[in-house]
RNA sequence: CGGGGCGUGGCGCAGCUCGGUAGCGCGCCUGCUUUGGGAGCAGGAGGUCCCCGGUUCGAAUCCGGGCGCCCCGACCA
């Protein structure tokens, strides 16, 4: 049976299990201090099942991933969050290079007239443009737009560079910031300014452009699963959800722990829409003048938000080892001065041996915090493994290895001989990475509902916490889509690719008696 | 833009009904004792109580006007 199938019976609607956020290995963040008092509440995070959205905000701030900037709706990405983004960038960049792409950089400001060139494109972006009207103390003759995306400048430049079919394909990417003036913002998930990568290509044939669009979608899927450990459903966007100016938009949709969908990355087949507006033509082998075919594709710092909402728990963030700026933190424990000297020295020895084995590791030898405080702090930040070394361990030649999240029935801490711990850690990091992906996949499958045949049924599922992805038939009528959106607050996430479809294709449209022309997925979304 | 809430040391809040010394928890600084799951004690720093105006002998508190932020709905990676 293909991956992504939930029930053995296609018509069987699966119900979610009662406690969506329960995770093996979660531990109760309520602890007691020495006088037996509970710790002040302000040290704990709001639990996910009390208020998921409050939990998210607190986690991002208190794990020091990001902070609000003085300008409403924009954020500062702090070193821990930026370190995760840097790892993402590096991995993606390598994948782009491996598929033949080169990086370039285009400017922040775009002439207003460029944006206005492609009709659908303007309509899509106009409401969220930030416009520069004054500079150098004078009003500008033509307003400049702070790029919301760069298709228009990039294809205007491509037009300048391309003469012959021999100049194609162009496979380019840029890492940049963009600005879209949003009404409601949330750290990482939707801010006015965000960091992203936008790939832009030009081809001689429609088929080649389509292949490129699909290839990059697959690169994204693979990256999201292998690096973020975040499984995604891939598929095609409906007309109403596609990129403004594209022929077709493909998407990666991830399910967050509250059952809502996160559009994690998109890849667009732009057809000849932009090449026609910007005169991106080439002379073919036969000597005729032809318009090029374009694609564009992007992922953003939103992925950091996706990571948090996929793996985080009530103790904080959980960062998959491959993206963790620090994979292992070593906490020395001691009482007397001579113990401190010995333990800290051992900690640094272990650090340097793990470092040589390719592990990103640091020693937390701050003296003003006791070990417990350090444990909480690094767990909140999501460091995958912690090594504790105290006098008792020193005497026994062992270390304590604690995993950030444990499987059901597994002990949180393992007492291992030093050599064994050192030898095992790279493997432990790998298996933790795998564990996170499998856990996330299971969570998604548990909240994927198939064979849903009526809007009432859809509504009922979405209103039962924590919702999820609902598969149904659809006749393809945009009016039906809009009606469902209004009635259920769910959007049509995508027409899933074959491996995510149900065993038996739905035969009727969810909106009525019309025959279904495509299986689609509904969900409330970020 | 509609509905709701809130602006008081860095953060979270109390005080406002009923005007009169600005307070609590966390955090921060110094010292000593501590350190195997968010340390204890002692001392200390830190405030235009969002802004403007009014009432009053006196305003964080009452009145008027502004501004800002957050949450919930209509747009979006």
CSV table of N, CA and C (backbone and C1' of nucleotides) in Angstrom, one decimal, chain B residues 15-73:
chain,number,residue,atom,x,y,z
B,15,G,P,-6.3,45.0,40.9
B,15,G,O5',-5.6,46.2,41.7
B,15,G,C5',-5.7,46.2,43.1
B,15,G,C4',-4.9,47.5,43.6
B,15,G,C3',-5.5,48.8,43.2
B,15,G,O3',-6.5,49.2,44.2
B,15,G,C1',-3.2,48.8,42.7
B,16,C,P,-8.0,49.3,43.8
B,16,C,O5',-8.1,50.4,42.8
B,16,C,C5',-7.9,51.8,43.2
B,16,C,C4',-8.2,52.7,42.0
B,16,C,C3',-9.6,52.6,41.5
B,16,C,O3',-10.1,53.9,41.2
B,16,C,C1',-8.0,52.2,39.8
B,17,U,P,-11.1,54.6,42.2
B,17,U,O5',-12.4,53.7,42.1
B,17,U,C5',-13.2,53.8,40.9
B,17,U,C4',-14.3,52.7,41.0
B,17,U,C3',-15.3,52.9,42.1
B,17,U,O3',-16.3,53.8,41.8
B,17,U,C1',-14.6,50.6,42.0
B,18,C,P,-16.9,54.6,43.0
B,18,C,O5',-15.7,55.2,43.9
B,18,C,C5',-15.8,56.3,44.7
B,18,C,C4',-14.8,56.3,45.8
B,18,C,C3',-13.4,56.2,45.3
B,18,C,O3',-12.5,56.9,46.1
B,18,C,C1',-13.9,54.5,46.9
B,19,G,P,-12.3,58.5,45.8
B,19,G,O5',-10.7,58.6,45.4
B,19,G,C5',-10.0,57.5,45.1
B,19,G,C4',-8.6,58.0,44.7
B,19,G,C3',-7.7,58.4,45.9
B,19,G,O3',-6.4,58.0,45.6
B,19,G,C1',-8.0,60.2,44.5
B,20,G,P,-5.6,57.2,46.7
B,20,G,O5',-4.7,58.3,47.4
B,20,G,C5',-3.8,59.1,46.6
B,20,G,C4',-2.8,59.8,47.5
B,20,G,C3',-2.4,59.0,48.7
B,20,G,O3',-1.0,59.2,49.0
B,20,G,C1',-3.3,61.1,49.4
B,21,U,P,0.1,58.1,48.3
B,21,U,O5',1.3,58.2,49.3
B,21,U,C5',2.2,59.3,49.2
B,21,U,C4',3.6,58.8,49.4
B,21,U,C3',3.9,57.6,48.5
B,21,U,O3',5.2,57.6,48.1
B,21,U,C1',4.0,56.9,50.8
B,22,A,P,5.6,57.7,46.5
B,22,A,O5',5.4,56.2,46.0
B,22,A,C5',4.1,55.7,45.9
B,22,A,C4',4.0,54.2,45.6
B,22,A,C3',5.3,53.4,45.5
B,22,A,O3',5.6,52.9,46.8
B,22,A,C1',4.0,53.1,43.6
B,23,G,P,6.7,51.7,47.0
B,23,G,O5',6.0,50.3,46.6
B,23,G,C5',5.7,49.4,47.6
B,23,G,C4',4.9,48.2,47.0
B,23,G,C3',5.7,47.0,46.5
B,23,G,O3',6.2,46.2,47.5
B,23,G,C1',3.8,47.5,45.0
B,24,C,P,7.4,45.2,47.2
B,24,C,O5',6.6,44.0,46.5
B,24,C,C5',5.8,43.1,47.2
B,24,C,C4',5.2,42.1,46.3
B,24,C,C3',6.2,41.2,45.5
B,24,C,O3',6.7,40.2,46.3
B,24,C,C1',4.4,41.9,44.0
B,25,G,P,8.2,39.6,46.0
B,25,G,O5',7.9,38.7,44.7
B,25,G,C5',7.1,37.5,44.8
B,25,G,C4',7.0,36.9,43.5
B,25,G,C3',8.3,36.7,42.7
B,25,G,O3',9.0,35.5,43.1
B,25,G,C1',6.7,37.6,41.3
B,26,C,P,10.6,35.5,43.0
B,26,C,O5',10.8,35.5,41.4
B,26,C,C5',10.6,34.4,40.6
B,26,C,C4',10.7,34.7,39.2
B,26,C,C3',12.1,35.2,38.7
B,26,C,O3',13.0,34.1,38.6
B,26,C,C1',10.4,36.6,37.8
B,27,G,P,14.6,34.4,38.9
B,27,G,O5',15.0,35.5,37.8
B,27,G,C5',15.1,35.2,36.5
B,27,G,C4',15.4,36.4,35.7
B,27,G,C3',16.6,37.2,36.0
B,27,G,O3',17.8,36.6,35.4
B,27,G,C1',14.9,38.7,35.9
B,28,C,P,19.2,36.6,36.2
B,28,C,O5',19.5,38.2,36.2
B,28,C,C5',19.7,38.9,35.0
B,28,C,C4',20.1,40.4,35.3
B,28,C,C3',21.2,40.6,36.3
B,28,C,O3',22.4,40.5,35.7
B,28,C,C1',19.3,41.9,36.8
B,29,C,P,23.6,39.8,36.6
B,29,C,O5',24.0,40.9,37.5
B,29,C,C5',24.6,42.1,37.0
B,29,C,C4',24.9,43.1,38.2
B,29,C,C3',25.7,42.4,39.3
B,29,C,O3',27.1,42.4,39.1
B,29,C,C1',23.9,43.6,40.2
B,30,U,P,27.9,41.2,39.6
B,30,U,O5',28.1,41.6,41.2
B,30,U,C5',28.7,42.8,41.6
B,30,U,C4',28.7,42.9,43.1
B,30,U,C3',29.1,41.6,43.8
B,30,U,O3',30.5,41.4,43.8
B,30,U,C1',27.2,42.6,44.8
B,31,G,P,31.0,39.9,43.9
B,31,G,O5',30.7,39.5,45.4
B,31,G,C5',31.3,40.1,46.5
B,31,G,C4',30.7,39.7,47.8
B,31,G,C3',30.7,38.2,48.0
B,31,G,O3',32.0,37.7,48.5
B,31,G,C1',28.6,39.1,48.6
B,32,C,P,32.4,36.2,48.1
B,32,C,O5',31.6,35.3,49.1
B,32,C,C5',31.9,35.3,50.5
B,32,C,C4',30.8,34.7,51.3
B,32,C,C3',30.5,33.2,50.9
B,32,C,O3',31.4,32.3,51.6
B,32,C,C1',28.5,34.4,51.1
B,33,U,P,31.7,30.9,50.8
B,33,U,O5',30.4,30.1,51.0
B,33,U,C5',30.0,29.6,52.2
B,33,U,C4',28.5,29.1,52.2
B,33,U,C3',28.3,27.9,51.3
B,33,U,O3',28.7,26.7,51.8
B,33,U,C1',26.6,29.6,50.9
B,34,U,P,29.0,25.5,50.8
B,34,U,O5',27.6,25.4,50.1
B,34,U,C5',27.3,24.5,49.1
B,34,U,C4',26.0,24.8,48.5
B,34,U,C3',25.7,24.0,47.2
B,34,U,O3',25.2,22.7,47.5
B,34,U,C1',25.1,26.3,46.9
B,35,U,P,25.8,21.5,46.7
B,35,U,O5',25.3,21.6,45.2
B,35,U,C5',23.9,21.8,45.0
B,35,U,C4',23.6,22.1,43.6
B,35,U,C3',24.1,21.1,42.6
B,35,U,O3',23.2,21.0,41.5
B,35,U,C1',25.2,23.1,42.1
B,36,G,P,21.8,20.1,41.7
B,36,G,O5',21.8,19.4,40.3
B,36,G,C5',22.7,18.4,40.0
B,36,G,C4',21.9,17.2,39.5
B,36,G,C3',21.1,16.5,40.5
B,36,G,O3',19.9,15.9,39.9
B,36,G,C1',22.8,15.0,39.8
B,37,G,P,18.5,16.7,40.1
B,37,G,O5',18.6,17.7,38.9
B,37,G,C5',18.6,19.1,39.2
B,37,G,C4',17.3,19.8,38.7
B,37,G,C3',16.0,19.3,39.4
B,37,G,O3',15.1,20.4,39.4
B,37,G,C1',15.9,18.8,37.1
B,38,G,P,15.4,21.6,40.4
B,38,G,O5',16.1,22.6,39.4
B,38,G,C5',15.3,23.1,38.3
B,38,G,C4',15.7,24.4,37.9
B,38,G,C3',15.5,25.5,38.9
B,38,G,O3',16.5,26.5,38.7
B,38,G,C1',14.2,25.9,37.1
B,39,A,P,17.5,26.8,39.9
B,39,A,O5',16.5,26.7,41.1
B,39,A,C5',16.4,27.8,42.0
B,39,A,C4',17.0,27.3,43.4
B,39,A,C3',17.1,28.4,44.4
B,39,A,O3',15.8,28.5,45.0
B,39,A,C1',19.1,27.3,44.3
B,40,G,P,15.3,29.9,45.6
B,40,G,O5',16.2,29.9,47.0
B,40,G,C5',15.9,29.1,48.1
B,40,G,C4',16.8,29.4,49.2
B,40,G,C3',16.9,30.8,49.6
B,40,G,O3',15.8,31.2,50.5
B,40,G,C1',19.1,29.9,49.4
B,41,C,P,15.3,32.7,50.6
B,41,C,O5',16.4,33.4,51.4
B,41,C,C5',16.7,33.0,52.8
B,41,C,C4',17.9,33.6,53.3
B,41,C,C3',18.0,35.1,53.1
B,41,C,O3',17.3,35.8,54.1
B,41,C,C1',20.1,34.1,52.4
B,42,A,P,16.7,37.2,53.8
B,42,A,O5',17.9,38.2,53.8
B,42,A,C5',18.7,38.4,54.9
B,42,A,C4',20.0,39.2,54.6
B,42,A,C3',19.7,40.4,53.8
B,42,A,O3',19.3,41.5,54.6
B,42,A,C1',21.5,39.2,52.9
B,43,G,P,18.3,42.6,54.0
B,43,G,O5',19.4,43.4,53.0
B,43,G,C5',20.4,44.2,53.6
B,43,G,C4',21.4,44.6,52.6
B,43,G,C3',20.9,45.5,51.4
B,43,G,O3',20.7,46.8,51.8
B,43,G,C1',22.2,43.8,50.5
B,44,G,P,19.6,47.7,51.1
B,44,G,O5',20.0,47.7,49.6
B,44,G,C5',21.1,48.5,49.2
B,44,G,C4',21.4,48.3,47.7
B,44,G,C3',20.5,48.8,46.7
B,44,G,O3',20.6,50.2,46.5
B,44,G,C1',21.2,46.7,46.0
B,45,A,P,19.4,51.1,46.0
B,45,A,O5',19.6,50.9,44.4
B,45,A,C5',20.8,51.4,43.8
B,45,A,C4',20.8,50.9,42.3
B,45,A,C3',19.6,51.4,41.5
B,45,A,O3',19.8,52.7,41.0
B,45,A,C1',20.0,49.1,41.2
B,46,G,P,18.6,53.7,41.0
B,46,G,O5',17.7,53.1,39.8
B,46,G,C5',18.1,53.0,38.5
B,46,G,C4',17.3,52.1,37.7
B,46,G,C3',15.8,52.4,37.7
B,46,G,O3',15.5,53.4,36.6
B,46,G,C1',16.1,50.1,38.2
B,47,G,P,14.7,54.7,36.9
B,47,G,O5',13.2,54.2,37.0
B,47,G,C5',12.7,53.3,36.0
B,47,G,C4',11.3,53.7,35.7
B,47,G,C3',10.9,55.1,35.7
B,47,G,O3',10.1,55.4,34.6
B,47,G,C1',9.6,54.0,37.3
B,48,U,P,10.5,56.5,33.5
B,48,U,O5',9.6,57.8,33.6
B,48,U,C5',9.1,58.2,34.8
B,48,U,C4',8.4,59.5,34.5
B,48,U,C3',6.9,59.3,34.2
B,48,U,O3',6.1,59.2,35.3
B,48,U,C1',7.9,60.8,32.6
B,49,C,P,4.7,58.7,35.4
B,49,C,O5',4.8,57.2,35.0
B,49,C,C5',4.1,56.8,33.8
B,49,C,C4',3.4,55.5,34.0
B,49,C,C3',1.9,55.5,33.8
B,49,C,O3',1.5,54.3,33.1
B,49,C,C1',2.3,54.7,35.9
B,50,C,P,0.4,54.4,31.9
B,50,C,O5',1.2,55.1,30.7
B,50,C,C5',2.4,54.6,30.2
B,50,C,C4',2.6,55.1,28.8
B,50,C,C3',2.2,56.6,28.7
B,50,C,O3',3.2,57.4,29.1
B,50,C,C1',1.3,55.3,26.9
B,51,C,P,2.9,58.8,29.8
B,51,C,O5',2.5,59.7,28.5
B,51,C,C5',3.4,60.0,27.5
B,51,C,C4',2.7,60.8,26.4
B,51,C,C3',2.0,62.0,26.9
B,51,C,O3',2.8,63.1,27.0
B,51,C,C1',0.6,60.7,25.4
B,52,C,P,2.5,64.2,28.1
B,52,C,O5',1.3,65.0,27.5
B,52,C,C5',1.5,65.7,26.2
B,52,C,C4',0.1,66.3,25.8
B,52,C,C3',-0.6,67.0,26.8
B,52,C,O3',-0.2,68.4,27.0
B,52,C,C1',-2.1,65.5,25.7
B,53,G,P,-0.4,69.1,28.4
B,53,G,O5',-1.9,69.2,28.5
B,53,G,C5',-2.6,70.3,27.9
B,53,G,C4',-4.1,70.1,27.9
B,53,G,C3',-4.8,70.2,29.3
B,53,G,O3',-5.0,71.6,29.6
B,53,G,C1',-5.7,68.3,28.2
B,54,G,P,-5.0,71.9,31.2
B,54,G,O5',-6.4,71.3,31.7
B,54,G,C5',-7.6,71.9,31.2
B,54,G,C4',-8.8,71.1,31.6
B,54,G,C3',-9.1,71.1,33.1
B,54,G,O3',-9.7,72.3,33.6
B,54,G,C1',-9.3,68.9,32.2
B,55,U,P,-9.4,72.8,35.0
B,55,U,O5',-10.2,71.8,35.9
B,55,U,C5',-11.6,71.7,35.9
B,55,U,C4',-12.1,70.6,36.8
B,55,U,C3',-11.6,70.7,38.2
B,55,U,O3',-12.3,71.6,39.0
B,55,U,C1',-11.4,68.4,37.4
B,56,U,P,-11.6,72.7,39.8
B,56,U,O5',-10.9,71.8,41.0
B,56,U,C5',-11.7,71.1,41.9
B,56,U,C4',-10.8,70.1,42.7
B,56,U,C3',-9.6,70.8,43.4
B,56,U,O3',-10.0,71.5,44.6
B,56,U,C1',-8.9,68.8,42.3
B,57,C,P,-9.3,72.9,44.8
B,57,C,O5',-7.8,72.5,45.2
B,57,C,C5',-6.8,73.5,45.4
B,57,C,C4',-5.5,73.0,46.0
B,57,C,C3',-5.1,71.7,45.3
B,57,C,O3',-4.3,72.0,44.1
B,57,C,C1',-5.1,71.4,47.6
B,58,G,P,-4.5,71.1,42.8
B,58,G,O5',-4.0,69.7,43.3
B,58,G,C5',-2.6,69.5,43.5
B,58,G,C4',-2.3,68.1,44.1
B,58,G,C3',-2.8,66.9,43.3
B,58,G,O3',-1.9,66.6,42.3
B,58,G,C1',-3.5,66.6,45.5
B,59,A,P,-2.4,66.1,40.8
B,59,A,O5',-3.1,64.7,41.2
B,59,A,C5',-2.3,63.6,41.8
B,59,A,C4',-2.6,62.3,41.1
B,59,A,C3',-2.2,62.3,39.6
B,59,A,O3',-1.9,60.9,39.3
B,59,A,C1',-4.5,62.1,39.7
B,60,A,P,-0.4,60.3,39.6
B,60,A,O5',-0.4,58.9,38.9
B,60,A,C5',-0.5,58.8,37.5
B,60,A,C4',-1.2,57.5,37.0
B,60,A,C3',-2.7,57.5,37.3
B,60,A,O3',-3.4,58.1,36.2
B,60,A,C1',-1.7,55.5,38.1
B,61,U,P,-4.7,58.8,36.4
B,61,U,O5',-5.6,57.8,37.3
B,61,U,C5',-6.2,56.6,36.7
B,61,U,C4',-7.0,55.9,37.7
B,61,U,C3',-8.2,56.6,38.2
B,61,U,O3',-9.3,55.6,38.4
B,61,U,C1',-6.8,56.2,40.0
B,62,C,P,-10.3,55.5,37.2
B,62,C,O5',-11.1,56.9,37.4
B,62,C,C5',-12.2,57.0,38.3
B,62,C,C4',-12.9,58.4,38.1
B,62,C,C3',-13.0,58.9,36.7
B,62,C,O3',-14.1,58.3,36.0
B,62,C,C1',-12.1,60.6,38.0
B,63,C,P,-14.1,58.0,34.4
B,63,C,O5',-14.2,59.5,33.8
B,63,C,C5',-15.4,60.3,34.0
B,63,C,C4',-15.3,61.6,33.3
B,63,C,C3',-14.8,61.5,31.9
B,63,C,O3',-15.8,61.2,31.0
B,63,C,C1',-13.5,63.2,33.0
B,64,G,P,-15.5,60.4,29.6
B,64,G,O5',-14.8,61.5,28.7
B,64,G,C5',-15.5,62.7,28.3
B,64,G,C4',-14.7,63.6,27.5
B,64,G,C3',-13.9,62.9,26.3
B,64,G,O3',-14.6,62.7,25.2
B,64,G,C1',-12.4,64.3,27.6
B,65,G,P,-14.2,61.5,24.2
B,65,G,O5',-12.9,61.9,23.5
B,65,G,C5',-12.9,63.1,22.7
B,65,G,C4',-11.5,63.5,22.4
B,65,G,C3',-10.6,62.5,21.7
B,65,G,O3',-10.9,62.3,20.3
B,65,G,C1',-9.4,63.5,23.4
B,66,G,P,-10.6,60.9,19.7
B,66,G,O5',-9.0,60.9,19.8
B,66,G,C5',-8.2,61.0,18.6
B,66,G,C4',-6.7,61.3,19.0
B,66,G,C3',-5.8,60.1,18.9
B,66,G,O3',-5.4,59.9,17.5
B,66,G,C1',-5.5,61.0,21.0
B,67,C,P,-5.6,58.5,16.9
B,67,C,O5',-4.2,57.8,17.2
B,67,C,C5',-3.0,58.6,17.1
B,67,C,C4',-1.9,58.0,18.0
B,67,C,C3',-1.8,56.5,17.9
B,67,C,O3',-1.0,56.1,16.8
B,67,C,C1',-1.8,57.1,20.2
B,68,G,P,-1.4,54.7,16.1
B,68,G,O5',-0.7,53.6,17.1
B,68,G,C5',0.7,53.7,17.3
B,68,G,C4',1.0,52.8,18.5
B,68,G,C3',0.6,51.4,18.4
B,68,G,O3',1.5,50.6,17.6
B,68,G,C1',0.0,52.2,20.5
B,69,C,P,0.9,49.4,16.7
B,69,C,O5',0.8,48.3,17.8
B,69,C,C5',1.9,47.8,18.5
B,69,C,C4',1.5,47.0,19.7
B,69,C,C3',0.7,45.8,19.4
B,69,C,O3',1.4,44.7,18.9
B,69,C,C1',-0.3,46.9,21.2
B,70,C,P,0.8,43.7,17.9
B,70,C,O5',-0.1,42.7,18.8
B,70,C,C5',0.5,42.0,19.9
B,70,C,C4',-0.5,41.4,20.8
B,70,C,C3',-1.6,40.6,20.0
B,70,C,O3',-1.2,39.3,19.7
B,70,C,C1',-2.6,42.1,21.6
B,71,C,P,-1.8,38.5,18.4
B,71,C,O5',-3.2,38.1,18.9
B,71,C,C5',-3.4,37.2,20.0
B,71,C,C4',-4.8,37.1,20.4
B,71,C,C3',-5.8,36.8,19.2
B,71,C,O3',-5.8,35.5,18.9
B,71,C,C1',-6.7,38.6,20.5
B,72,C,P,-6.1,35.1,17.3
B,72,C,O5',-7.7,35.4,17.2
B,72,C,C5',-8.6,34.6,18.0
B,72,C,C4',-10.0,35.1,17.7
B,72,C,C3',-10.4,35.2,16.2
B,72,C,O3',-10.7,33.9,15.6
B,72,C,C1',-11.1,37.1,17.3
B,73,G,P,-10.5,33.8,14.0
B,73,G,O5',-11.7,34.6,13.4
B,73,G,C5',-12.2,34.4,12.1
B,73,G,C4',-13.2,35.4,11.8
B,73,G,C3',-13.0,36.1,10.4
B,73,G,O3',-13.6,35.3,9.4
B,73,G,C1',-13.3,37.7,12.1
